[in-house]
Coordinates of C-alpha atoms and ligand atoms in Angstrom, one line a residue:
Chain A
X178 CA -0.4 0.3 0.3
X179 CA 2.3 2.5 -1.4
X180 CA 0.5 4.5 -4.0
X181 CA -1.8 6.9 -2.7
X182 CA -5.5 5.6 -2.1
X183 CA -8.0 5.7 -4.2
X184 CA -11.2 7.7 -4.6
X185 CA -13.2 4.9 -3.5
X186 CA -11.2 4.2 -0.5
X187 CA -11.1 8.0 0.8
X188 CA -15.2 7.5 0.2
X189 CA -15.2 3.9 2.2
X190 CA -13.6 5.6 5.1
X191 CA -15.5 9.2 5.6
X192 CA -18.3 8.6 8.2
X193 CA -21.7 7.2 7.3
X194 CA -24.0 10.1 4.7
X195 CA -27.6 10.3 5.1
X196 CA -29.9 8.0 3.6
X197 CA -30.7 10.6 1.8
X198 CA -30.0 13.7 0.5
X199 CA -32.0 16.4 -2.0
X200 CA -31.2 20.2 -3.3
X201 CA -33.6 21.9 -5.0
X202 CA -35.6 19.4 -6.9
X203 CA -38.0 21.2 -9.8
X204 CA -40.8 19.2 -11.5
X205 CA -43.3 20.7 -14.4
X206 CA -45.7 18.1 -16.2
X207 CA -46.5 20.9 -19.2
X208 CA -47.5 23.8 -17.3
X209 CA -48.0 22.7 -14.1
X210 CA -45.1 22.7 -11.7
X211 CA -45.7 19.5 -9.7
X212 CA -42.8 19.8 -7.2
X213 CA -40.6 23.8 -6.8
X214 CA -37.4 23.8 -5.1
X215 CA -37.6 20.5 -2.3
X216 CA -34.9 20.7 -0.3
X217 CA -34.2 17.8 3.0
X218 CA -32.4 15.0 4.4
X219 CA -32.9 11.5 6.0
X220 CA -30.6 11.1 8.3
X221 CA -29.4 7.2 8.5
X222 CA -31.5 4.9 11.3
X223 CA -34.1 8.3 10.5
X224 CA -37.7 8.3 10.3
X225 CA -39.0 11.1 7.5
X226 CA -42.9 11.7 7.4
X227 CA -43.6 13.6 4.3
X228 CA -47.4 15.7 4.6
X229 CA -49.6 17.4 2.5
X230 CA -52.6 16.9 0.7
X231 CA -53.5 15.6 -2.7
X232 CA -51.4 16.5 -5.7
X233 CA -48.9 18.3 -3.1
X234 CA -46.2 16.6 -5.5
X235 CA -45.0 13.9 -2.6
X236 CA -44.9 10.8 -5.1
X237 CA -43.2 13.0 -7.3
X238 CA -40.4 13.8 -5.2
X239 CA -40.6 9.8 -4.2
X240 CA -40.2 8.9 -7.9
X241 CA -37.0 11.7 -8.4
X242 CA -35.0 10.4 -5.0
X243 CA -34.8 6.8 -7.4
X244 CA -34.4 8.0 -10.2
X245 CA -37.8 7.1 -12.0
X246 CA -38.9 10.2 -12.6
X247 CA -36.1 13.1 -14.4
X248 CA -35.8 16.2 -11.7
X249 CA -35.9 19.4 -14.3
X250 CA -33.2 20.3 -11.5
X251 CA -31.3 19.6 -8.3
X252 CA -29.5 17.4 -7.2
X253 CA -30.0 13.7 -5.0
X254 CA -27.5 11.8 -3.1
X255 CA -28.5 8.3 -2.0
X256 CA -27.0 6.7 0.7
X257 CA -23.9 9.5 -0.6
X258 CA -23.9 8.3 -4.4
X259 CA -25.1 10.4 -6.8
X260 CA -28.9 9.2 -7.8
X261 CA -27.7 9.0 -11.6
X262 CA -25.6 5.8 -10.9
X263 CA -28.2 3.3 -10.6
X264 CA -25.6 1.3 -8.2
X265 CA -27.1 4.2 -5.2
X266 CA -30.4 1.9 -5.1
X267 CA -28.6 -1.6 -4.3
X268 CA -29.4 -0.7 -0.5
X269 CA -33.2 1.0 -1.3
X270 CA -36.3 -0.8 -1.0
X271 CA -39.3 0.7 -2.2
X272 CA -43.5 0.5 -2.1
X273 CA -44.7 2.6 -5.2
X274 CA -48.1 4.1 -4.3
X275 CA -48.7 1.9 -7.5
X276 CA -48.3 -1.1 -5.6
X277 CA -48.3 -3.7 -8.8
X278 CA -46.8 -7.2 -8.9
X279 CA -46.2 -9.7 -12.5
X280 CA -49.5 -11.0 -12.0
X281 CA -48.2 -14.2 -13.8
X282 CA -45.8 -14.8 -11.0
X283 CA -46.3 -16.3 -6.8
X284 CA -45.5 -14.1 -4.3
X285 CA -42.7 -16.3 -3.4
X286 CA -40.8 -14.9 -7.2
X287 CA -41.7 -11.6 -7.1
X288 CA -39.7 -12.0 -3.9
X289 CA -36.5 -14.1 -5.6
X290 CA -36.7 -11.3 -8.8
X291 CA -36.1 -8.5 -6.6
X292 CA -33.1 -10.1 -4.8
X293 CA -31.9 -10.9 -8.4
X294 CA -32.4 -7.9 -9.4
X295 CA -30.7 -5.9 -6.1
X296 CA -28.0 -7.9 -7.0
X297 CA -28.4 -9.0 -3.1
X298 CA -27.4 -12.7 -1.5
X299 CA -30.5 -13.6 0.5
X300 CA -30.9 -17.6 1.8
X301 CA -34.6 -19.3 1.2
X302 CA -35.6 -19.1 5.1
X303 CA -35.0 -15.0 4.8
X304 CA -37.0 -14.3 2.3
X305 CA -39.7 -16.8 4.1
X306 CA -39.6 -14.7 7.3
X307 CA -39.9 -12.0 5.3
X308 CA -43.6 -13.4 3.5
X309 CA -44.4 -14.5 7.1
X310 CA -43.3 -11.0 8.4
X311 CA -46.1 -9.1 6.0
X312 CA -48.5 -12.3 6.7
X313 CA -48.8 -14.1 3.5
X314 CA -46.3 -17.0 4.9
X315 CA -48.8 -19.6 3.3
X316 CA -50.1 -17.9 0.2
X317 CA -46.6 -18.3 -1.2
X318 CA -46.9 -20.5 -4.0
X319 CA -49.9 -18.3 -5.5
X320 CA -50.2 -16.5 -8.3
X321 CA -50.6 -12.5 -7.3
X322 CA -52.8 -12.2 -10.1
X323 CA -54.9 -13.5 -7.3
X324 CA -54.2 -11.7 -4.2
X325 CA -56.5 -9.5 -3.3
X326 CA -55.3 -5.9 -3.3
X327 CA -54.2 -5.1 1.0
X328 CA -52.1 -8.9 0.1
X329 CA -51.0 -7.0 -2.6
X330 CA -49.7 -4.1 -0.9
X331 CA -48.7 -6.6 1.9
X332 CA -46.6 -8.4 -0.9
X333 CA -45.5 -4.4 -2.1
X334 CA -44.0 -4.5 1.7
X335 CA -41.6 -7.3 1.3
X336 CA -39.9 -7.0 -1.7
X337 CA -39.6 -3.4 -0.3
X338 CA -37.8 -4.9 2.4
X339 CA -36.2 -8.4 1.6
X340 CA -33.3 -7.2 0.2
X341 CA -31.6 -6.2 3.4
X342 CA -32.3 -2.2 2.8
X343 CA -30.3 0.5 4.4
X344 CA -33.6 3.0 2.9
X345 CA -36.9 2.3 3.0
X346 CA -39.1 4.6 1.0
X347 CA -42.8 3.7 1.9
X348 CA -45.4 5.5 -0.6
X349 CA -48.7 4.9 1.8
X350 CA -48.0 1.7 3.0
X351 CA -51.2 1.6 4.5
X352 CA -53.6 3.4 1.9
X353 CA -55.3 -0.9 1.3
X354 CA -54.2 -2.6 4.4
X355 CA -57.1 -3.6 7.0
X356 CA -56.6 -2.2 10.7
X357 CA -54.2 -5.3 12.1
X358 CA -52.1 -4.1 8.9
X359 CA -51.7 -0.9 9.5
X360 CA -50.1 -1.6 13.8
X361 CA -48.5 -3.9 12.2
X362 CA -46.9 -1.5 9.6
X363 CA -46.4 1.1 12.6
X364 CA -44.3 -1.9 14.3
X365 CA -42.7 -3.1 11.5
X366 CA -41.6 1.3 10.8
X367 CA -40.3 1.2 14.4
X368 CA -38.2 -1.9 14.2
X369 CA -37.3 -0.4 11.1
X370 CA -36.1 2.6 13.4
X371 CA -34.3 0.7 16.5
X372 CA -32.1 -1.1 13.4
X373 CA -30.8 1.6 11.6
X374 CA -32.8 1.6 8.4
X375 CA -33.3 4.9 7.4
X376 CA -37.5 5.2 6.2
X377 CA -38.9 8.1 4.1
X378 CA -42.7 8.1 5.1
X379 CA -45.6 9.6 2.6
X380 CA -48.7 9.3 4.5
X381 CA -52.3 10.4 4.7
X382 CA -52.5 8.9 8.2
X383 CA -51.5 11.3 10.3
X384 CA -51.7 9.2 13.4
X385 CA -49.1 6.6 11.2
X386 CA -47.4 9.5 10.8
X387 CA -47.5 11.5 14.7
X388 CA -46.7 8.1 16.3
X389 CA -43.4 7.2 14.4
X390 CA -41.6 10.1 12.6
X391 CA -38.9 11.7 14.0
X392 CA -39.1 14.9 11.7
X393 CA -42.2 15.6 9.7
X394 CA -41.3 17.6 6.1
X395 CA -44.8 19.1 4.7
X396 CA -45.3 19.5 0.9
X397 CA -47.6 21.8 -0.3
X398 CA -48.5 22.4 -4.2
X399 CA -44.6 21.3 -4.7
X400 CA -42.9 23.3 -2.0
X401 CA -41.9 22.4 1.5
X402 CA -44.5 24.5 3.7
X403 CA -42.8 23.4 7.0
X404 CA -40.4 21.2 8.4
X405 CA -39.2 19.8 11.3
X406 CA -38.4 17.4 14.1
X407 CA -42.2 16.6 15.2
X408 CA -41.2 18.5 19.1
X409 CA -40.3 22.1 17.0
X410 CA -43.8 21.6 15.0
X411 CA -46.2 21.2 18.0
X412 CA -44.1 22.6 19.9
X413 CA -47.0 24.8 21.3
X414 CA -48.1 23.0 24.2
X415 CA -51.6 25.1 25.9
X416 CA -53.0 25.1 29.0
X417 CA -57.0 25.1 29.2
X418 CA -58.3 26.5 32.6
X419 CA -61.9 27.0 33.8
X420 CA -61.8 29.8 36.2
X421 CA -64.4 31.9 38.0
X422 CA -63.6 35.5 39.2
X423 CA -60.5 36.4 37.9
X424 CA -59.6 40.7 37.8
X425 CA -57.0 42.3 36.5
X426 CA -54.0 41.0 39.0
X427 CA -55.1 37.8 37.4
X428 CA -55.3 38.5 34.2
X429 CA -51.9 40.0 34.1
X430 CA -51.0 37.0 36.2
X431 CA -52.3 34.5 33.1
X432 CA -50.3 37.3 30.5
X433 CA -47.2 36.6 32.7
X434 CA -47.6 32.4 32.0
X435 CA -48.1 32.9 28.3
X436 CA -50.3 33.9 25.1
X437 CA -53.8 34.3 27.0
X438 CA -57.2 33.3 24.8
X439 CA -60.2 33.9 27.1
X440 CA -63.9 32.7 26.1
X441 CA -66.1 33.3 28.5
X442 CA -64.8 31.4 31.7
X443 CA -62.7 29.7 29.4
X444 CA -58.9 30.2 29.4
X445 CA -56.5 29.3 27.0
X446 CA -52.6 29.7 27.9
X447 CA -50.2 28.7 24.4
X448 CA -47.1 27.5 27.0
X449 CA -43.2 28.3 25.7
X450 CA -41.9 25.6 23.2
X451 CA -40.4 24.2 26.4
X452 CA -42.0 24.8 29.6
X453 CA -40.2 24.5 32.6
X454 CA -41.9 21.7 35.4
X455 CA -43.1 24.5 37.7
X456 CA -44.9 26.7 35.6
X457 CA -48.7 24.9 36.0
X458 CA -48.5 24.2 39.4
X459 CA -47.0 27.9 40.1
X460 CA -49.3 29.8 37.7
X461 CA -52.5 27.8 39.3
X462 CA -50.6 28.1 42.8
X463 CA -51.1 32.3 42.7
X464 CA -54.0 32.5 41.1
X465 CA -55.4 31.0 43.7
X466 CA -53.7 33.2 45.9
X467 CA -55.3 36.6 43.8
X468 CA -58.9 35.1 44.8
X469 CA -60.1 33.3 41.6
X470 CA -61.6 30.8 41.6
X471 CA -60.3 27.4 39.3
X472 CA -62.7 25.0 38.0
X473 CA -60.9 22.8 36.2
X474 CA -56.8 22.8 34.5
X475 CA -55.8 20.8 31.5
X476 CA -53.1 20.1 29.8
X477 CA -53.4 19.9 26.0
X478 CA -50.9 19.1 23.5
X479 CA -51.4 20.3 19.4
X480 CA -52.0 18.0 17.8
X481 CA -50.2 17.2 14.4
X482 CA -53.3 17.1 12.6
X483 CA -54.4 20.8 13.7
X484 CA -51.0 22.5 13.4
X485 CA -51.1 20.4 9.7
X486 CA -54.5 22.2 8.6
X487 CA -53.1 25.4 10.5
X488 CA -50.1 25.4 8.0
X489 CA -52.2 24.3 5.5
X490 CA -54.6 27.1 5.9
X491 CA -52.6 29.9 6.6
X492 CA -50.4 29.6 3.7
X493 CA -46.3 28.5 3.9
X494 CA -43.9 31.4 4.9
X495 CA -43.7 32.3 8.1
X496 CA -43.3 28.2 8.9
X497 CA -40.1 28.6 6.4
Chain B
X247 CA -26.4 -10.4 -15.6
X248 CA -29.4 -8.3 -15.1
X249 CA -30.4 -8.4 -19.2
X250 CA -30.4 -12.2 -18.6
X251 CA -32.8 -12.7 -15.5
X252 CA -35.0 -10.5 -17.7
X253 CA -34.9 -12.4 -20.7
X254 CA -35.6 -15.1 -17.6
X255 CA -38.2 -13.8 -16.5
X256 CA -39.7 -12.6 -20.3
X257 CA -39.4 -15.7 -21.2
X258 CA -41.7 -17.1 -18.2
X259 CA -43.8 -14.4 -18.7
X260 CA -44.4 -15.6 -22.5
X261 CA -45.2 -18.9 -20.7
X262 CA -47.5 -17.9 -18.3
X263 CA -49.4 -15.8 -20.6
X264 CA -52.5 -16.9 -22.5
X265 CA -50.0 -15.5 -25.9
X266 CA -48.9 -19.1 -25.9
X267 CA -52.0 -21.3 -25.3
X268 CA -53.6 -18.6 -28.5
X269 CA -50.0 -19.0 -29.8
X270 CA -50.1 -22.7 -29.6
X271 CA -53.9 -23.3 -30.7
X272 CA -53.2 -21.5 -34.0
X273 CA -50.2 -23.1 -34.6
X274 CA -52.1 -26.8 -34.5
X275 CA -55.3 -26.0 -36.8
X276 CA -52.7 -24.4 -39.5
X277 CA -50.4 -27.6 -39.1
X278 CA -53.7 -29.4 -39.3
X279 CA -55.5 -28.4 -42.0
X280 CA -52.0 -28.7 -43.8
X281 CA -51.3 -31.8 -42.9
X282 CA -55.5 -32.3 -44.3
X283 CA -54.2 -30.5 -47.3
X284 CA -51.0 -31.5 -48.6
X285 CA -53.2 -35.3 -47.9
X286 CA -56.2 -34.6 -49.9
X287 CA -53.6 -32.5 -52.5
X288 CA -51.6 -35.8 -53.4
X289 CA -54.6 -37.9 -53.1
X290 CA -57.4 -36.0 -55.6
X291 CA -53.3 -35.5 -58.0
X292 CA -52.1 -37.9 -57.5
X293 CA -50.9 -37.9 -61.2
X294 CA -49.9 -34.8 -61.6
X295 CA -46.4 -34.8 -63.1
X296 CA -43.3 -34.6 -60.7
X297 CA -42.7 -30.8 -61.0
X298 CA -46.2 -30.0 -61.0
X299 CA -46.7 -31.9 -57.8
X300 CA -43.4 -29.5 -57.3
X301 CA -44.9 -26.5 -58.1
X302 CA -47.6 -26.9 -56.2
X303 CA -45.7 -28.6 -52.4
X304 CA -43.6 -25.2 -53.0
X305 CA -46.6 -22.6 -52.9
X306 CA -48.5 -24.5 -50.8
X307 CA -45.3 -24.6 -48.8
X308 CA -44.6 -20.8 -48.2
X309 CA -48.7 -20.0 -48.4
X310 CA -48.3 -22.2 -45.3
X311 CA -44.8 -20.8 -44.0
X312 CA -46.6 -17.3 -44.3
X313 CA -49.5 -18.5 -41.9
X314 CA -46.7 -19.2 -39.4
X315 CA -44.8 -16.4 -39.5
X316 CA -47.8 -14.0 -39.6
X317 CA -48.5 -16.5 -36.0
X318 CA -45.5 -15.5 -34.9
X319 CA -45.5 -12.5 -35.7
X320 CA -48.9 -11.2 -33.8
X321 CA -47.9 -13.3 -31.3
X322 CA -44.1 -11.6 -30.5
X323 CA -45.9 -8.2 -31.2
X324 CA -48.4 -8.4 -29.0
X325 CA -46.2 -9.4 -26.0
X326 CA -43.2 -7.3 -26.7
X327 CA -46.6 -4.2 -26.0
X328 CA -47.3 -5.9 -22.8
X329 CA -43.8 -6.7 -21.4
X330 CA -42.6 -3.5 -21.7
X331 CA -45.9 -0.8 -22.2
X332 CA -47.9 -2.8 -19.8
X333 CA -45.7 -3.4 -16.9
X334 CA -45.2 0.4 -16.9
X335 CA -49.4 1.0 -17.4
X336 CA -50.1 -1.0 -14.9
X337 CA -47.2 0.4 -12.5
X338 CA -45.4 -3.1 -12.2
X339 CA -42.1 -0.6 -13.8
X340 CA -42.3 1.3 -11.1
X341 CA -40.9 -1.0 -8.1
X342 CA -38.9 -3.0 -10.7
X343 CA -36.7 -0.2 -11.9
X344 CA -35.7 1.3 -8.8
X345 CA -33.6 -1.2 -7.7
X346 CA -30.1 -1.1 -8.3
X347 CA -30.5 -1.8 -12.7
X348 CA -30.2 0.3 -15.7
X349 CA -33.4 0.7 -17.9
X350 CA -31.1 -0.3 -20.9
X351 CA -30.0 -3.7 -19.7
X352 CA -33.7 -4.0 -18.6
X353 CA -35.1 -3.1 -22.4
X354 CA -32.2 -5.7 -24.0
X355 CA -33.2 -8.6 -21.6
X356 CA -36.5 -8.3 -22.2
X357 CA -35.6 -7.6 -26.3
X358 CA -33.7 -10.8 -25.9
X359 CA -35.7 -13.0 -24.0
X360 CA -38.7 -12.4 -26.6
X361 CA -36.0 -12.9 -29.5
X362 CA -35.2 -16.6 -28.1
X363 CA -39.0 -16.8 -27.9
X364 CA -40.2 -15.7 -31.4
X365 CA -37.1 -17.8 -32.7
X366 CA -37.8 -20.6 -30.7
X367 CA -41.4 -20.9 -31.8
X368 CA -40.8 -20.0 -35.3
X369 CA -38.1 -23.2 -35.1
X370 CA -40.6 -25.7 -33.9
X371 CA -43.7 -25.0 -35.9
X372 CA -41.8 -24.8 -39.2
X373 CA -39.7 -28.2 -38.3
X374 CA -43.3 -29.7 -37.7
X375 CA -44.3 -28.1 -41.0
X376 CA -41.5 -29.0 -43.3
X377 CA -41.9 -32.9 -41.7
X378 CA -46.0 -33.0 -42.7
X379 CA -44.8 -31.9 -46.3
X380 CA -41.8 -34.4 -46.4
X381 CA -44.1 -37.3 -44.7
X382 CA -47.9 -35.9 -47.7
X383 CA -46.1 -35.1 -50.8
X384 CA -42.6 -36.6 -50.1
X385 CA -40.6 -32.6 -50.4
X386 CA -38.0 -30.8 -47.9
X387 CA -36.9 -27.9 -48.9
X388 CA -33.2 -27.0 -50.1
X389 CA -32.4 -24.8 -47.8
X390 CA -34.4 -25.2 -44.7
X391 CA -32.2 -23.9 -41.8
X392 CA -31.5 -21.0 -43.5
X393 CA -35.5 -20.2 -44.8
X394 CA -35.9 -21.0 -40.3
X395 CA -33.3 -18.1 -39.5
X396 CA -34.5 -15.8 -41.7
X397 CA -38.0 -16.7 -40.4
X398 CA -36.5 -16.0 -37.2
X399 CA -34.7 -12.7 -38.0
X400 CA -37.9 -11.6 -39.2
X401 CA -39.9 -11.9 -36.1
X402 CA -37.5 -10.2 -33.9
X403 CA -36.5 -7.8 -36.3
X404 CA -41.0 -7.0 -35.7
X405 CA -40.7 -7.6 -32.0
X406 CA -38.1 -4.5 -32.1
X407 CA -40.0 -2.3 -33.6
X408 CA -43.2 -3.1 -31.3
X409 CA -40.7 -2.4 -28.8
X410 CA -40.2 0.7 -29.5
X411 CA -43.8 1.0 -30.3
X412 CA -45.0 0.2 -26.5
X413 CA -41.9 2.5 -25.2
X414 CA -43.5 5.8 -26.2
X415 CA -47.2 4.5 -27.5
X416 CA -49.9 2.7 -25.6
X417 CA -49.6 -1.5 -25.1
X418 CA -52.8 -2.6 -27.4
X419 CA -51.5 0.4 -29.6
X420 CA -48.3 -0.9 -30.4
X421 CA -49.6 -4.3 -30.8
X422 CA -51.7 -3.2 -33.6
X423 CA -49.3 -1.0 -35.1
X424 CA -47.0 -3.4 -35.9
X425 CA -48.5 -5.8 -36.7
X426 CA -50.0 -3.3 -39.6
X427 CA -46.7 -2.2 -40.4
X428 CA -46.0 -5.5 -41.2
X429 CA -48.7 -6.3 -43.3
X430 CA -48.5 -2.9 -45.1
X431 CA -45.2 -3.8 -45.8
X432 CA -46.2 -7.5 -47.2
X433 CA -48.7 -5.5 -49.2
X434 CA -46.0 -3.1 -50.8
X435 CA -43.9 -6.1 -51.4
X436 CA -46.5 -7.9 -53.1
X437 CA -47.2 -4.9 -55.5
X438 CA -43.4 -4.3 -56.0
X439 CA -43.7 -8.0 -57.5
X440 CA -46.7 -7.1 -59.3
X441 CA -44.5 -3.8 -60.8
X442 CA -41.0 -6.1 -61.9
X443 CA -43.9 -8.3 -63.7
X444 CA -45.2 -6.0 -65.5
X445 CA -41.4 -3.9 -66.2
X446 CA -43.0 -0.7 -64.2
X447 CA -40.1 0.4 -62.5
X448 CA -42.0 3.1 -60.0
X449 CA -44.3 0.8 -59.4
X450 CA -41.8 -1.7 -58.5
X451 CA -39.7 0.7 -56.2
X452 CA -42.4 1.1 -53.3
X453 CA -41.3 -2.4 -52.8
X454 CA -38.0 -1.6 -52.9
X455 CA -38.2 1.2 -50.3
X456 CA -41.0 -0.3 -47.9
X457 CA -38.0 -3.0 -47.7
X458 CA -35.6 -0.8 -46.5
X459 CA -37.6 0.8 -44.3
X460 CA -38.8 -2.3 -42.4
X461 CA -37.4 -5.4 -43.3
X462 CA -38.9 -8.5 -42.6
X463 CA -40.9 -8.7 -46.0
X464 CA -37.2 -8.5 -47.5
X465 CA -36.7 -11.3 -44.8
X466 CA -39.7 -13.0 -45.2
X467 CA -38.9 -13.6 -49.8
X468 CA -35.5 -14.9 -48.9
X469 CA -36.8 -17.3 -46.1
X470 CA -39.2 -18.1 -49.1
X471 CA -36.9 -18.9 -51.4
X472 CA -35.0 -20.7 -49.2
X473 CA -37.8 -22.8 -49.0
X474 CA -38.9 -23.2 -52.9
X475 CA -37.5 -26.1 -55.5
X476 CA -35.0 -23.6 -56.8
X477 CA -35.3 -25.7 -60.1
X478 CA -38.7 -24.6 -60.4
X479 CA -38.3 -21.1 -61.4
X480 CA -35.5 -22.1 -64.2
X481 CA -39.0 -24.0 -65.5
X482 CA -41.4 -21.8 -65.6
X483 CA -39.2 -18.9 -66.2
X484 CA -40.6 -15.2 -65.9
X485 CA -44.1 -16.5 -65.5
X486 CA -43.4 -16.8 -62.2
X487 CA -42.3 -13.6 -61.4
X488 CA -44.5 -11.3 -59.3
X489 CA -46.0 -13.6 -58.4
X490 CA -47.3 -13.5 -54.0
X491 CA -46.0 -16.5 -52.9
X492 CA -42.4 -17.2 -54.8
X493 CA -39.3 -15.9 -54.7
X494 CA -37.3 -15.7 -57.9
X495 CA -34.0 -13.6 -56.0
X496 CA -32.2 -15.1 -51.9
X497 CA -30.9 -12.3 -50.2
X498 CA -28.0 -10.7 -50.6
X499 CA -25.6 -10.2 -47.2
X500 CA -26.0 -6.4 -47.6
X501 CA -29.4 -6.5 -47.0
X502 CA -28.4 -8.4 -44.3
X503 CA -26.7 -6.7 -43.0
X504 CA -28.8 -3.6 -43.7
X505 CA -31.2 -5.7 -41.6
X506 CA -28.9 -5.8 -38.7
X507 CA -28.4 -2.6 -38.3
X508 CA -32.1 -1.3 -38.4
X509 CA -32.5 -4.2 -35.2
X510 CA -29.6 -1.6 -33.2
X511 CA -31.2 1.1 -34.3
X512 CA -35.0 0.8 -33.0
X513 CA -33.6 -1.2 -30.1
X514 CA -30.8 2.3 -29.3
X515 CA -34.4 4.2 -29.9
X516 CA -36.2 2.5 -28.0
X517 CA -33.8 2.8 -25.0
X518 CA -33.3 6.3 -25.4
X519 CA -37.7 6.4 -25.5
X520 CA -37.7 3.9 -22.1
X521 CA -34.0 5.9 -21.2
X522 CA -36.1 9.3 -20.7
X523 CA -39.7 8.3 -19.8
X524 CA -41.2 9.3 -16.5
X525 CA -42.8 6.6 -14.6
Ligands
ATP867 N1 -47.3 11.7 -14.6 C1 -47.5 13.2 -14.7 N2 -48.3 13.8 -16.0 C2 -49.0 15.0 -15.3 N3 -49.4 15.2 -14.1 C3 -48.5 15.1 -13.5 C4 -47.9 13.5 -13.5 N4 -47.8 12.9 -12.2 C5 -48.1 13.8 -11.2 N5 -48.5 15.2 -12.1 C6 -48.7 16.3 -11.1 O1 -47.6 16.4 -10.6 C7 -48.6 16.9 -8.7 C8 -48.5 16.2 -8.1 O2 -48.4 15.0 -8.0 P1 -48.3 14.1 -7.1 O3 -49.0 12.4 -7.4 O4 -47.2 14.2 -6.5 O5 -49.0 14.5 -6.2 P2 -49.0 13.9 -4.5 O6 -48.6 14.6 -3.2 O7 -48.7 12.1 -4.1 O8 -50.4 13.3 -4.4 P3 -51.6 12.4 -3.5 O9 -51.4 12.5 -2.5 O10 -52.8 12.8 -4.3 O11 -50.9 11.1 -4.0 C9 -50.0 17.1 -9.5 O12 -50.7 18.6 -9.7 C10 -50.8 16.5 -10.5 O13 -51.2 16.4 -11.5
MG868 MG1 -49.1 10.2 -4.0

């Protein structure tokens, strides 16, 4: 080893890069702009949720990441390699929004095909396990053409997971699943995260996103309307109080805790992003001391759903 | 590697889809009819001179081989369409092309699978037909291997066109358009033949031009030449010129080279169209 290290060795010695990094992605279909200047990163082992209304451009972004759609502008790095290089996809699993597999193959044969296309070596037992994981163990030898819609989506999940991916892209993975299947997918994503596999999840089921995602990107009309960790996006906590005999001094005390909105005897105080532990008991003690009658105190958290609706209704700019 | 995987997959698709069954049924019907026809021909006209019998056998053999090549053309054209455009339309291409594969390799793999399938069909059905003629009329074509190879080349040319069309238009339309073009060049070839017989150069040119634009008809004429008894043309002379099921010349190497270039060009175009396509 006297020669200078090759570029490949240098790359291999670098710390692991992000699962996906994209910058300035843009796509127009005829005159309609589908995606406009979208940039984000999914770190290794991170679960990123992609949210947004119908037609926001979520699927288009995903297809550009995977080289299925040619971006008009922008760059993509998949697992550290430029997405133009097909090898960048060798450790990527993908469940398309439109999940269809060769109807004339059996479920097991579809998995075999994808293992071969991925250039991976996966023992037969592990492939069977993969089918069992999505609840298709006893249908392995049946033709896909005879599968129900939900079964095809389950097969799609198995296909996305079978070649030992380091990054999994799931485009509405539970759109055709029964409630148990949805819970299974949730557990599956959590187990992927615990194994250090990065996940990009596009879903309209906000509860699902809220439970499994570390970070969220919200797209609207092709642009990023908001992005951040769940804590950042849902940062605001609120305190709802039902109070009686509120005088000026008590009002001032409430205002000191946070922004107050009142409706009759119902007061809502918006608390700072990470309030210290004593803020609520202190406030209640002070109010009682000021002669206020406290009927109810209820801590609340803005749900992701409310936040999403709020962002989509009030437009994008202030939330960037 | 990917090319071979895709070729094997395409062959499996051909074997499992209903296309194969339809092909098999049509072929059996055609072979059965021809066997019966040859048998009757022999029985009714037992008194034919051997020259006349050979002429009849040559013409009917070419007629039946034309039927076979038509079946092969239809079969592969209707396989080539769905295998690419159909998978794009249904979404099956999404999961596959998100794998670490080049689209060019996928296309070439599918092309290879279809070409093997089409050639295999032509070889098996053609051989069966030769056997039938041999048993019933005691006639064996002069250059069977060349003829079958040319028929296989014809099928390959047509399915390459089908792939190109299916990369740009919908699956059904691509099958119909490629079979339509196949028929059109055949007719242009016949028209050109008539022009040749009548010594009308401008009419003759129709056939020549169409044979360059789509080599299926040229290959077919070469195949016919390999199937028929060379003595017939000697005996009958110019009276047979322009006959749709007789051919008076074998193919030139230039034409074969052009066919190879044509196939490579069309496949390359299909690759370009497929690479640029948004899924
Ligand atoms: N192949 C296409 N041709 C033309 N326009 C397209 C095409 N694909 C997407 N679009 C347009 O791009 C925009 C974004 O579509 P996209 O499928 O990315 O939305 P989405 O966010 O995934 O929506 P949904 O939640 O309904 O799945 C839409 O306006 C759509 O009409
Ligand atoms: Mg979508």
